[in-house]
CSV table of C-alpha atoms and ligand atoms in Angstrom, one decimal:
chain,number,residue,atom,x,y,z
A,26,UNK,CA,24.0,-47.6,76.4
A,27,UNK,CA,25.2,-44.5,77.4
A,28,UNK,CA,23.8,-42.0,79.9
A,29,UNK,CA,21.6,-40.2,77.3
A,30,UNK,CA,19.9,-43.3,76.3
A,31,UNK,CA,19.4,-44.5,79.6
A,32,UNK,CA,18.0,-41.6,80.6
A,33,UNK,CA,15.4,-42.2,77.7
A,34,UNK,CA,14.9,-45.5,79.0
A,35,UNK,CA,13.4,-44.2,81.8
A,36,UNK,CA,11.3,-41.7,81.0
A,37,UNK,CA,9.8,-44.3,78.8
A,38,UNK,CA,8.6,-46.0,82.1
A,39,UNK,CA,6.1,-42.8,82.7
A,40,UNK,CA,5.9,-40.9,79.7
A,41,UNK,CA,4.1,-42.7,76.5
A,42,UNK,CA,7.0,-43.2,74.2
A,43,UNK,CA,9.4,-40.8,76.6
A,44,UNK,CA,8.4,-37.8,74.8
A,45,UNK,CA,5.7,-34.6,75.1
A,46,UNK,CA,5.2,-34.1,71.0
A,47,UNK,CA,5.0,-37.4,68.9
A,48,UNK,CA,7.1,-35.7,66.6
A,49,UNK,CA,10.2,-35.6,69.3
A,50,UNK,CA,10.8,-39.3,68.6
A,51,UNK,CA,12.7,-39.9,65.6
A,52,UNK,CA,14.6,-43.3,66.0
A,53,UNK,CA,17.8,-42.1,68.3
A,54,UNK,CA,17.0,-42.3,72.2
A,55,UNK,CA,18.3,-39.4,72.7
A,56,UNK,CA,18.5,-37.3,76.2
A,57,UNK,CA,19.8,-33.3,75.5
A,58,UNK,CA,21.1,-31.7,78.7
A,59,UNK,CA,22.7,-28.5,77.2
A,60,UNK,CA,21.9,-25.7,74.7
A,61,UNK,CA,24.3,-22.6,73.9
A,62,UNK,CA,24.0,-20.6,70.7
A,63,UNK,CA,24.3,-22.2,67.7
A,64,UNK,CA,24.9,-25.6,69.9
A,65,UNK,CA,22.9,-28.6,72.1
A,66,UNK,CA,24.3,-31.9,73.9
A,67,UNK,CA,23.6,-34.8,74.8
A,68,UNK,CA,23.8,-36.5,78.8
A,69,UNK,CA,26.8,-38.2,77.5
A,70,UNK,CA,28.5,-34.9,76.3
A,71,UNK,CA,28.6,-35.7,72.8
A,72,UNK,CA,27.9,-31.7,70.9
A,73,UNK,CA,25.8,-31.4,67.8
A,74,UNK,CA,25.6,-28.0,65.6
A,75,UNK,CA,21.4,-27.3,66.0
A,76,UNK,CA,19.0,-26.9,62.8
A,77,UNK,CA,16.4,-28.1,64.7
A,78,UNK,CA,16.5,-25.3,66.7
A,79,UNK,CA,13.2,-26.3,68.4
A,80,UNK,CA,11.4,-26.9,65.5
A,81,UNK,CA,11.9,-22.6,64.5
A,82,UNK,CA,11.3,-20.8,68.2
A,83,UNK,CA,15.5,-20.2,68.6
A,84,UNK,CA,16.0,-17.4,65.7
A,85,UNK,CA,18.5,-15.8,68.0
A,86,UNK,CA,20.4,-19.0,69.7
A,87,UNK,CA,20.2,-21.1,72.3
A,88,UNK,CA,20.1,-20.1,75.8
A,89,UNK,CA,20.6,-16.4,74.3
A,90,UNK,CA,22.1,-14.0,77.5
A,91,UNK,CA,20.3,-10.8,76.9
A,92,UNK,CA,17.1,-12.6,76.7
A,93,UNK,CA,17.8,-14.6,79.5
A,94,UNK,CA,19.2,-11.8,81.5
A,95,UNK,CA,15.7,-10.1,80.8
A,96,UNK,CA,13.3,-13.2,81.9
A,97,UNK,CA,15.7,-13.4,85.2
A,98,UNK,CA,15.0,-9.9,85.9
A,99,UNK,CA,11.3,-10.3,85.6
A,100,UNK,CA,11.4,-13.7,87.3
A,101,UNK,CA,13.2,-11.4,90.5
A,102,UNK,CA,10.1,-9.2,91.1
A,103,UNK,CA,6.9,-11.3,89.5
A,104,UNK,CA,5.7,-14.7,88.6
A,105,UNK,CA,1.9,-14.6,87.9
A,106,UNK,CA,-1.0,-12.6,89.0
A,107,UNK,CA,-3.6,-14.0,87.2
A,108,UNK,CA,-5.7,-10.7,87.2
A,109,UNK,CA,-5.3,-7.4,85.2
A,110,UNK,CA,-2.7,-6.7,83.2
A,111,UNK,CA,0.9,-6.3,83.5
A,112,UNK,CA,3.2,-3.5,81.5
A,113,UNK,CA,5.0,-6.2,79.7
A,114,UNK,CA,2.3,-7.9,78.0
A,115,UNK,CA,0.8,-4.6,76.9
A,116,UNK,CA,4.9,-3.3,75.3
A,117,UNK,CA,4.8,-6.6,73.8
A,118,UNK,CA,1.0,-6.4,72.4
A,119,UNK,CA,2.6,-2.5,71.0
A,120,UNK,CA,5.0,-3.7,69.5
A,121,UNK,CA,3.1,-6.2,67.2
A,122,UNK,CA,1.0,-4.1,66.5
A,123,UNK,CA,3.6,-1.9,65.2
A,124,UNK,CA,4.9,-4.6,63.3
A,125,UNK,CA,3.1,-6.7,61.8
A,126,UNK,CA,0.5,-5.3,59.3
A,127,UNK,CA,-2.7,-7.0,59.8
A,128,UNK,CA,-2.3,-6.4,63.5
A,129,UNK,CA,-4.6,-3.5,65.2
A,130,UNK,CA,-4.8,-5.7,68.4
A,131,UNK,CA,-3.4,-8.8,69.4
A,132,UNK,CA,-3.5,-11.6,72.4
A,133,UNK,CA,-1.5,-14.1,74.0
A,134,UNK,CA,-1.7,-17.4,74.6
A,135,UNK,CA,0.9,-20.5,75.2
A,136,UNK,CA,0.6,-22.7,71.6
A,137,UNK,CA,0.4,-22.1,67.9
A,138,UNK,CA,-2.7,-24.5,68.2
A,139,UNK,CA,-4.2,-22.1,71.3
A,140,UNK,CA,-3.7,-19.0,68.4
A,141,UNK,CA,-5.5,-21.4,65.4
A,142,UNK,CA,-7.8,-22.5,67.3
A,143,UNK,CA,-9.3,-18.7,68.9
A,144,UNK,CA,-8.5,-18.0,65.1
A,145,UNK,CA,-11.5,-20.4,63.3
A,146,UNK,CA,-13.4,-19.8,66.5
A,147,UNK,CA,-13.6,-16.1,65.7
A,148,UNK,CA,-13.7,-16.8,62.1
A,149,UNK,CA,-17.0,-18.2,63.0
A,150,UNK,CA,-18.4,-16.1,64.9
A,151,UNK,CA,-17.2,-12.9,62.7
A,152,UNK,CA,-19.0,-15.0,59.6
A,153,UNK,CA,-21.7,-16.7,61.2
A,154,UNK,CA,-20.9,-19.8,59.1
A,155,UNK,CA,-19.1,-22.8,60.0
A,156,UNK,CA,-16.7,-24.4,57.2
A,157,UNK,CA,-12.9,-23.9,56.8
A,158,UNK,CA,-10.7,-23.9,54.2
A,159,UNK,CA,-7.2,-25.2,55.0
A,160,UNK,CA,-4.2,-26.5,52.0
A,161,UNK,CA,-2.5,-30.0,52.0
A,162,UNK,CA,1.1,-29.6,53.3
A,163,UNK,CA,-0.1,-26.9,56.3
A,164,UNK,CA,0.3,-27.8,59.8
A,165,UNK,CA,-1.7,-25.3,62.0
A,166,UNK,CA,-2.2,-27.3,65.5
A,167,UNK,CA,-3.3,-30.7,66.8
A,168,UNK,CA,-6.8,-29.4,66.8
A,169,UNK,CA,-10.0,-31.2,65.1
A,170,UNK,CA,-10.7,-28.4,62.7
A,171,UNK,CA,-7.3,-28.4,60.9
A,172,UNK,CA,-5.0,-31.7,62.5
A,173,UNK,CA,-5.1,-33.4,58.5
A,174,UNK,CA,-3.5,-33.8,55.1
A,175,UNK,CA,0.0,-32.2,56.0
A,176,UNK,CA,2.2,-34.9,54.9
A,177,UNK,CA,0.4,-37.4,53.7
A,178,UNK,CA,0.3,-40.8,51.2
A,179,UNK,CA,0.2,-40.3,47.7
A,180,UNK,CA,-3.1,-42.5,48.3
A,181,UNK,CA,-4.7,-39.7,50.3
A,182,UNK,CA,-4.2,-36.5,48.3
A,183,UNK,CA,-7.6,-35.3,47.5
A,184,UNK,CA,-9.2,-37.3,50.5
A,185,UNK,CA,-9.8,-36.6,54.5
A,186,UNK,CA,-6.4,-37.6,56.0
A,187,UNK,CA,-6.7,-36.9,59.6
A,188,UNK,CA,-4.1,-37.7,61.6
A,189,UNK,CA,-5.2,-38.8,64.9
A,190,UNK,CA,-7.9,-41.5,66.0
A,191,UNK,CA,-10.5,-40.1,68.1
A,192,UNK,CA,-11.0,-36.4,65.7
A,193,UNK,CA,-15.1,-35.0,65.8
A,194,UNK,CA,-16.0,-36.4,62.4
A,195,UNK,CA,-18.0,-33.6,62.4
A,196,UNK,CA,-15.2,-31.2,62.6
A,197,UNK,CA,-13.5,-33.2,59.4
A,198,UNK,CA,-16.4,-32.8,57.7
A,199,UNK,CA,-16.5,-29.5,57.9
A,200,UNK,CA,-12.7,-28.6,56.6
A,201,UNK,CA,-11.9,-28.7,52.9
A,202,UNK,CA,-8.5,-29.5,51.7
A,203,UNK,CA,-7.2,-27.5,48.6
A,204,UNK,CA,-4.4,-27.4,46.9
A,205,UNK,CA,-1.7,-24.8,47.7
A,206,UNK,CA,-1.1,-22.5,44.8
A,207,UNK,CA,-4.3,-23.3,43.0
A,208,UNK,CA,-6.8,-20.8,43.2
A,209,UNK,CA,-9.0,-22.3,40.5
A,210,UNK,CA,-9.3,-25.5,43.2
A,211,UNK,CA,-10.6,-22.8,46.5
A,212,UNK,CA,-12.7,-21.3,44.3
A,213,UNK,CA,-14.6,-24.4,43.3
A,214,UNK,CA,-14.9,-24.9,46.9
A,215,UNK,CA,-16.2,-21.7,47.5
A,216,UNK,CA,-18.8,-22.0,44.5
A,217,UNK,CA,-19.6,-25.6,45.8
A,218,UNK,CA,-20.2,-24.8,49.3
A,219,UNK,CA,-21.8,-21.5,48.7
A,220,UNK,CA,-22.2,-18.7,51.4
A,221,UNK,CA,-20.6,-22.0,54.1
A,222,UNK,CA,-16.7,-20.9,54.1
A,223,UNK,CA,-16.1,-19.0,57.8
A,224,UNK,CA,-12.2,-19.0,56.6
A,225,UNK,CA,-10.1,-19.7,54.7
A,226,UNK,CA,-6.3,-20.6,56.5
A,227,UNK,CA,-3.1,-21.2,55.8
A,228,UNK,CA,1.0,-20.7,56.3
A,229,UNK,CA,1.9,-18.3,54.0
A,230,UNK,CA,4.6,-20.1,53.3
A,231,UNK,CA,4.2,-24.0,53.6
A,232,UNK,CA,7.3,-24.6,56.1
A,233,UNK,CA,6.2,-28.4,57.1
A,234,UNK,CA,6.8,-29.7,54.5
A,235,UNK,CA,10.0,-28.2,54.0
A,236,UNK,CA,9.6,-24.8,51.6
A,237,UNK,CA,7.4,-24.1,49.1
A,238,UNK,CA,6.9,-20.6,48.0
A,239,UNK,CA,3.4,-19.0,47.3
A,240,UNK,CA,3.0,-17.7,43.7
A,241,UNK,CA,1.9,-13.4,44.3
A,242,UNK,CA,-1.0,-13.9,42.3
A,243,UNK,CA,-2.1,-17.1,44.4
A,244,UNK,CA,-1.6,-15.2,47.9
A,245,UNK,CA,-3.4,-12.1,46.6
A,246,UNK,CA,-6.1,-14.2,44.7
A,247,UNK,CA,-7.0,-15.5,47.5
A,248,UNK,CA,-6.9,-11.9,49.2
A,249,UNK,CA,-9.4,-11.1,46.3
A,250,UNK,CA,-11.8,-13.9,47.1
A,251,UNK,CA,-12.5,-14.1,50.7
A,252,UNK,CA,-13.1,-9.9,50.6
A,253,UNK,CA,-15.2,-11.2,48.1
A,254,UNK,CA,-17.0,-13.5,49.3
A,255,UNK,CA,-17.1,-12.4,53.4
A,256,UNK,CA,-14.3,-14.7,54.7
A,257,UNK,CA,-12.0,-14.5,56.6
A,258,UNK,CA,-8.5,-15.1,55.6
A,259,UNK,CA,-6.1,-16.3,58.3
A,260,UNK,CA,-2.3,-16.7,57.5
A,261,UNK,CA,-1.0,-18.8,59.9
A,262,UNK,CA,2.5,-17.2,60.7
A,263,UNK,CA,4.1,-19.7,63.7
A,264,UNK,CA,6.8,-20.4,61.4
A,265,UNK,CA,7.3,-17.1,59.2
A,266,UNK,CA,6.8,-14.7,61.8
A,267,UNK,CA,9.8,-12.7,63.2
A,268,UNK,CA,12.2,-15.6,61.0
A,269,UNK,CA,11.1,-13.7,57.8
A,270,UNK,CA,10.7,-10.3,59.2
A,271,UNK,CA,9.4,-8.5,62.0
A,272,UNK,CA,6.4,-7.7,60.4
A,273,UNK,CA,6.1,-11.8,59.4
A,274,UNK,CA,5.8,-12.9,55.6
A,275,UNK,CA,2.9,-10.7,54.9
A,276,UNK,CA,5.0,-7.3,55.1
A,277,UNK,CA,7.7,-9.3,52.1
A,278,UNK,CA,4.7,-10.4,50.1
A,279,UNK,CA,2.4,-7.4,50.7
A,280,UNK,CA,-1.0,-9.3,51.2
A,281,UNK,CA,-2.7,-8.5,54.4
A,282,UNK,CA,-4.7,-11.0,56.1
A,283,UNK,CA,-7.4,-10.3,58.1
A,284,UNK,CA,-6.2,-12.6,61.1
A,285,UNK,CA,-3.1,-13.3,62.0
A,286,UNK,CA,-1.6,-16.8,64.3
A,287,UNK,CA,2.0,-15.9,65.8
A,288,UNK,CA,4.5,-18.3,68.1
A,289,UNK,CA,7.7,-20.1,67.8
A,290,UNK,CA,10.5,-17.5,67.1
A,291,UNK,CA,8.1,-14.7,68.8
A,292,UNK,CA,10.1,-15.4,72.3
A,293,UNK,CA,13.6,-17.6,71.1
A,294,UNK,CA,12.5,-20.7,72.7
A,295,UNK,CA,10.1,-18.9,75.5
A,296,UNK,CA,6.6,-20.4,75.4
A,297,UNK,CA,4.2,-17.7,73.9
A,298,UNK,CA,2.0,-17.4,70.9
A,299,UNK,CA,-1.0,-14.6,69.4
A,300,UNK,CA,-3.5,-13.8,67.6
A,301,UNK,CA,-3.4,-10.8,66.0
A,302,UNK,CA,-5.9,-8.8,63.4
A,303,UNK,CA,-8.3,-6.8,62.7
A,304,UNK,CA,-9.6,-4.5,65.8
A,305,UNK,CA,-13.2,-5.0,64.4
A,306,UNK,CA,-12.9,-8.7,65.1
A,307,UNK,CA,-10.6,-8.9,67.6
A,308,UNK,CA,-12.9,-6.9,69.8
A,309,UNK,CA,-15.1,-9.7,69.8
A,310,UNK,CA,-13.1,-11.2,72.1
A,311,UNK,CA,-12.8,-9.9,76.2
A,312,UNK,CA,-14.9,-6.1,75.4
A,313,UNK,CA,-17.8,-5.3,76.9
A,314,UNK,CA,-19.7,-6.8,74.7
A,315,UNK,CA,-17.4,-9.2,73.0
A,316,UNK,CA,-19.2,-12.2,72.5
A,317,UNK,CA,-16.1,-14.8,72.0
A,318,UNK,CA,-14.6,-16.6,75.0
A,319,UNK,CA,-10.6,-16.8,74.8
A,320,UNK,CA,-8.8,-17.7,77.9
A,321,UNK,CA,-5.7,-19.3,79.7
A,322,UNK,CA,-4.1,-19.6,83.3
A,323,UNK,CA,-0.9,-18.9,81.9
A,324,UNK,CA,-2.0,-16.8,78.6
A,325,UNK,CA,0.8,-13.9,78.9
A,326,UNK,CA,2.7,-15.4,81.5
A,327,UNK,CA,5.4,-12.5,81.9
A,328,UNK,CA,8.4,-14.5,81.7
A,329,UNK,CA,7.4,-15.3,77.9
A,330,UNK,CA,6.4,-11.7,77.4
A,331,UNK,CA,9.4,-10.4,78.9
A,332,UNK,CA,11.0,-12.9,76.7
A,333,UNK,CA,9.3,-11.7,73.7
A,334,UNK,CA,10.0,-8.3,74.7
A,335,UNK,CA,13.7,-8.9,74.3
A,336,UNK,CA,13.4,-10.8,70.9
A,337,UNK,CA,11.5,-8.3,69.3
A,338,UNK,CA,14.3,-5.7,70.8
A,339,UNK,CA,17.2,-7.7,68.7
A,340,UNK,CA,15.6,-8.2,65.7
A,341,UNK,CA,14.2,-4.4,65.8
A,342,UNK,CA,17.9,-3.1,63.9
A,343,UNK,CA,17.4,-5.8,60.8
A,344,UNK,CA,20.6,-6.9,61.3
A,345,UNK,CA,19.9,-10.3,63.1
A,346,UNK,CA,17.9,-10.9,59.6
A,347,UNK,CA,20.8,-9.9,57.3
A,348,UNK,CA,22.9,-12.7,58.9
A,349,UNK,CA,20.7,-15.6,58.8
A,350,UNK,CA,19.5,-14.6,55.5
A,351,UNK,CA,22.8,-14.6,54.7
A,352,UNK,CA,23.7,-17.9,55.3
A,353,UNK,CA,21.0,-19.5,54.6
A,354,UNK,CA,22.1,-18.5,50.8
A,355,UNK,CA,25.3,-19.7,51.5
A,356,UNK,CA,23.7,-23.4,53.1
A,357,UNK,CA,21.5,-23.6,49.9
A,358,UNK,CA,24.3,-22.1,47.4
A,359,UNK,CA,27.0,-25.3,49.2
A,360,UNK,CA,24.5,-27.9,48.9
A,361,UNK,CA,23.1,-27.3,45.5
A,362,UNK,CA,27.0,-27.3,44.5
A,363,UNK,CA,27.9,-30.4,46.7
A,364,UNK,CA,25.3,-32.6,45.2
A,365,UNK,CA,25.8,-31.5,41.8
A,366,UNK,CA,29.4,-32.4,41.5
A,367,UNK,CA,28.3,-35.9,43.1
A,368,UNK,CA,25.5,-35.9,40.4
A,369,UNK,CA,23.1,-36.4,43.1
A,370,UNK,CA,19.4,-35.1,41.8
A,371,UNK,CA,18.6,-32.9,44.4
A,372,UNK,CA,17.0,-29.6,45.0
A,373,UNK,CA,18.8,-27.2,48.1
A,374,UNK,CA,15.4,-24.9,48.3
A,375,UNK,CA,14.0,-22.6,51.4
A,376,UNK,CA,13.3,-19.0,52.5
A,377,UNK,CA,15.8,-16.9,54.5
A,378,UNK,CA,16.9,-18.6,57.2
A,379,UNK,CA,15.0,-21.7,56.6
A,380,UNK,CA,16.6,-24.4,54.1
A,381,UNK,CA,16.1,-28.0,53.0
A,382,UNK,CA,17.2,-30.4,50.5
A,383,UNK,CA,14.8,-32.4,48.4
A,384,UNK,CA,16.2,-35.1,46.6
A,385,UNK,CA,14.6,-34.4,43.6
A,386,UNK,CA,14.7,-31.5,40.6
A,387,UNK,CA,12.1,-28.8,41.0
A,388,UNK,CA,9.6,-27.3,40.8
A,389,UNK,CA,8.1,-27.3,43.9
A,390,UNK,CA,4.7,-25.7,43.7
A,391,UNK,CA,2.6,-27.8,45.8
A,392,UNK,CA,2.4,-31.0,48.5
A,393,UNK,CA,2.1,-33.2,44.8
A,394,UNK,CA,5.2,-32.3,43.5
A,395,UNK,CA,6.7,-33.3,46.8
A,396,UNK,CA,5.8,-37.0,46.1
A,397,UNK,CA,8.8,-37.3,44.0
A,398,UNK,CA,11.2,-36.4,46.9
A,399,UNK,CA,12.8,-39.3,47.3
A,400,UNK,CA,12.3,-39.5,50.9
A,401,UNK,CA,14.6,-42.6,51.6
A,402,UNK,CA,17.7,-40.8,50.7
A,403,UNK,CA,16.3,-37.7,52.9
A,404,UNK,CA,16.1,-39.5,56.2
A,405,UNK,CA,19.4,-41.3,55.5
A,406,UNK,CA,21.3,-38.8,54.7
A,407,UNK,CA,19.7,-36.5,57.5
A,408,UNK,CA,20.4,-40.0,59.8
A,409,UNK,CA,24.2,-39.2,59.0
A,410,UNK,CA,24.5,-35.8,59.7
A,411,UNK,CA,23.3,-36.4,63.3
A,412,UNK,CA,25.9,-39.3,63.4
A,413,UNK,CA,28.5,-36.6,62.4
A,414,UNK,CA,27.3,-34.0,64.9
A,415,UNK,CA,24.4,-32.0,62.7
A,416,UNK,CA,21.3,-32.4,64.0
A,417,UNK,CA,19.1,-31.7,61.5
A,418,UNK,CA,15.6,-33.9,62.5
A,419,UNK,CA,16.1,-36.9,60.5
A,420,UNK,CA,12.2,-37.2,59.1
A,421,UNK,CA,10.8,-36.8,55.6
A,422,UNK,CA,10.4,-33.0,54.2
A,423,UNK,CA,11.2,-31.0,57.8
A,424,UNK,CA,13.3,-27.9,57.2
A,425,UNK,CA,16.4,-26.5,59.6
A,426,UNK,CA,16.5,-23.2,60.8
A,427,UNK,CA,19.6,-20.8,61.3
A,428,UNK,CA,19.8,-18.4,64.3
A,429,UNK,CA,21.9,-15.5,64.1
A,430,UNK,CA,24.4,-17.2,66.5
A,431,UNK,CA,25.2,-19.8,63.9
A,432,UNK,CA,28.7,-19.2,62.9
A,433,UNK,CA,30.1,-19.5,59.5
A,434,UNK,CA,32.4,-21.8,60.7
A,435,UNK,CA,29.1,-23.6,61.7
A,436,UNK,CA,27.6,-23.6,58.1
A,437,UNK,CA,31.3,-24.7,56.6
A,438,UNK,CA,31.0,-27.8,59.2
A,439,UNK,CA,27.5,-28.9,57.8
A,440,UNK,CA,28.8,-28.6,54.2
A,441,UNK,CA,32.0,-30.6,54.9
A,442,UNK,CA,29.7,-33.3,56.9
A,443,UNK,CA,26.7,-33.2,54.3
A,444,UNK,CA,29.3,-33.9,51.3
A,445,UNK,CA,30.8,-36.6,53.7
A,446,UNK,CA,27.6,-38.2,54.4
A,447,UNK,CA,26.2,-38.0,50.5
A,448,UNK,CA,29.6,-39.7,49.0
A,449,UNK,CA,29.0,-42.1,51.7
A,450,UNK,CA,25.7,-42.7,50.1
A,451,UNK,CA,26.7,-42.5,46.6
A,452,UNK,CA,29.5,-45.1,46.9
A,453,UNK,CA,27.1,-47.7,49.0
A,454,UNK,CA,24.7,-47.0,46.1
A,455,UNK,CA,21.7,-45.7,48.8
A,456,UNK,CA,21.1,-42.6,46.4
A,457,UNK,CA,20.3,-41.8,42.9
A,458,UNK,CA,22.8,-40.2,40.6
A,459,UNK,CA,21.1,-38.1,38.1
A,460,UNK,CA,22.1,-35.0,36.2
A,461,UNK,CA,22.7,-32.1,37.9
A,462,UNK,CA,19.4,-29.6,38.3
A,463,UNK,CA,20.1,-26.3,37.0
B,530,LIG,C1,2.4,-23.1,61.3
B,530,LIG,C2,1.8,-24.0,62.7
B,530,LIG,N1,1.3,-23.5,63.1
B,530,LIG,C3,0.9,-23.9,64.2
B,530,LIG,C4,1.7,-24.7,65.3
B,530,LIG,C5,1.4,-25.0,66.3
B,530,LIG,O1,1.8,-25.1,67.1
B,530,LIG,P1,2.2,-25.4,68.3
B,530,LIG,O2,3.4,-26.4,68.5
B,530,LIG,O3,3.0,-24.0,68.8
B,530,LIG,O4,0.7,-26.0,69.0
B,530,LIG,C6,2.8,-25.0,64.0
B,530,LIG,C7,3.7,-25.9,64.8
B,530,LIG,O5,4.5,-26.5,64.7
B,530,LIG,C8,2.7,-24.6,63.4
B,530,LIG,O6,4.3,-25.2,62.4
């Protein structure tokens, strides 16, 4: 027992499970007290190189001095008024509309789940339809219409797999789940539910199961299909937005959705999310004659929007993306080499600054392919990494993030720890060895 676990036990007396988000509980009773750059420290002073990055918001690095300086400046003169607007929200909205191809207008809220909730409500309003298509493996937040079929057991594939008790059955019934990268399956659902589908929502790269890359023709096909059928296409870029490019993944793939949801890396760790898209759709919110309700006491909080402006300004030169993409490549290449040398069947996947090592052979085109991943090894390996001071969340299929504050030395140290951890697992016969993955 140390301070870290004592504090965690204390938290459990007042907070269910001691955590304020289900997935923050991962088997270790850790209390964190400090974060700076690429590192985090627990209450016993143990240092970790952090690749969890709070599930993705940290893109520049923890407690980034330039972001914090700007936030402190705003804090000295403005907290929250709750009427009219602020210069900060207008400035950040302008930057988002400039950068994100689909963004003609934007609204701010506090979490990705609020953004996807509003996106669905808007889609229902503009289409006068009620049903939704989502994809197995994608996560879009905690609300009833979308909290289903993320990391499902094999027996649940092809069936509804709600993630919580207490969800409205009607919401579950009105959401259809399709296989990622499978356009025919989407077409079939649309044929069967002719005139009933309001929206198709997807993570353009399903990072909630690591990294499954979309086929270009799949995204293009969804765009054509939705245009033809009068369905709203929603890209949930809560993870990919800002992390992969200032314009989101839509800028990279060249497919422009009707509506985009943003969050996480937008403000380098301050609570901020957004919904943006076509002006004619977005004007259904708030404007005179607009009929779709959008509200939140803390929406567009000046501290968060200031952090958003400072973060976007840091990303504008392109140097941050160049750096984190390069470090991502070094990490993936290094991981693959280590696994190949040790004879472990593994696939170092990822995109840009996101990396994940699956214990299986490629290809990975959808969630069903990932059922081949050896989840037991995945978690055991990550536990060893955490014990060696590299914080990669020890949960099956979870991705890792590189921030601009990570150094080449951090990456080298991480690869050394990976080699040690995997060697220990091989020596203890805890990992399947097989032919090298080509
Ligand atoms: C793609 C995606 N959309 C939406 C959400 C929900 O965001 P939040 O946790 O900020 O509500 C998440 C959270 O992980 C996410 O990964």
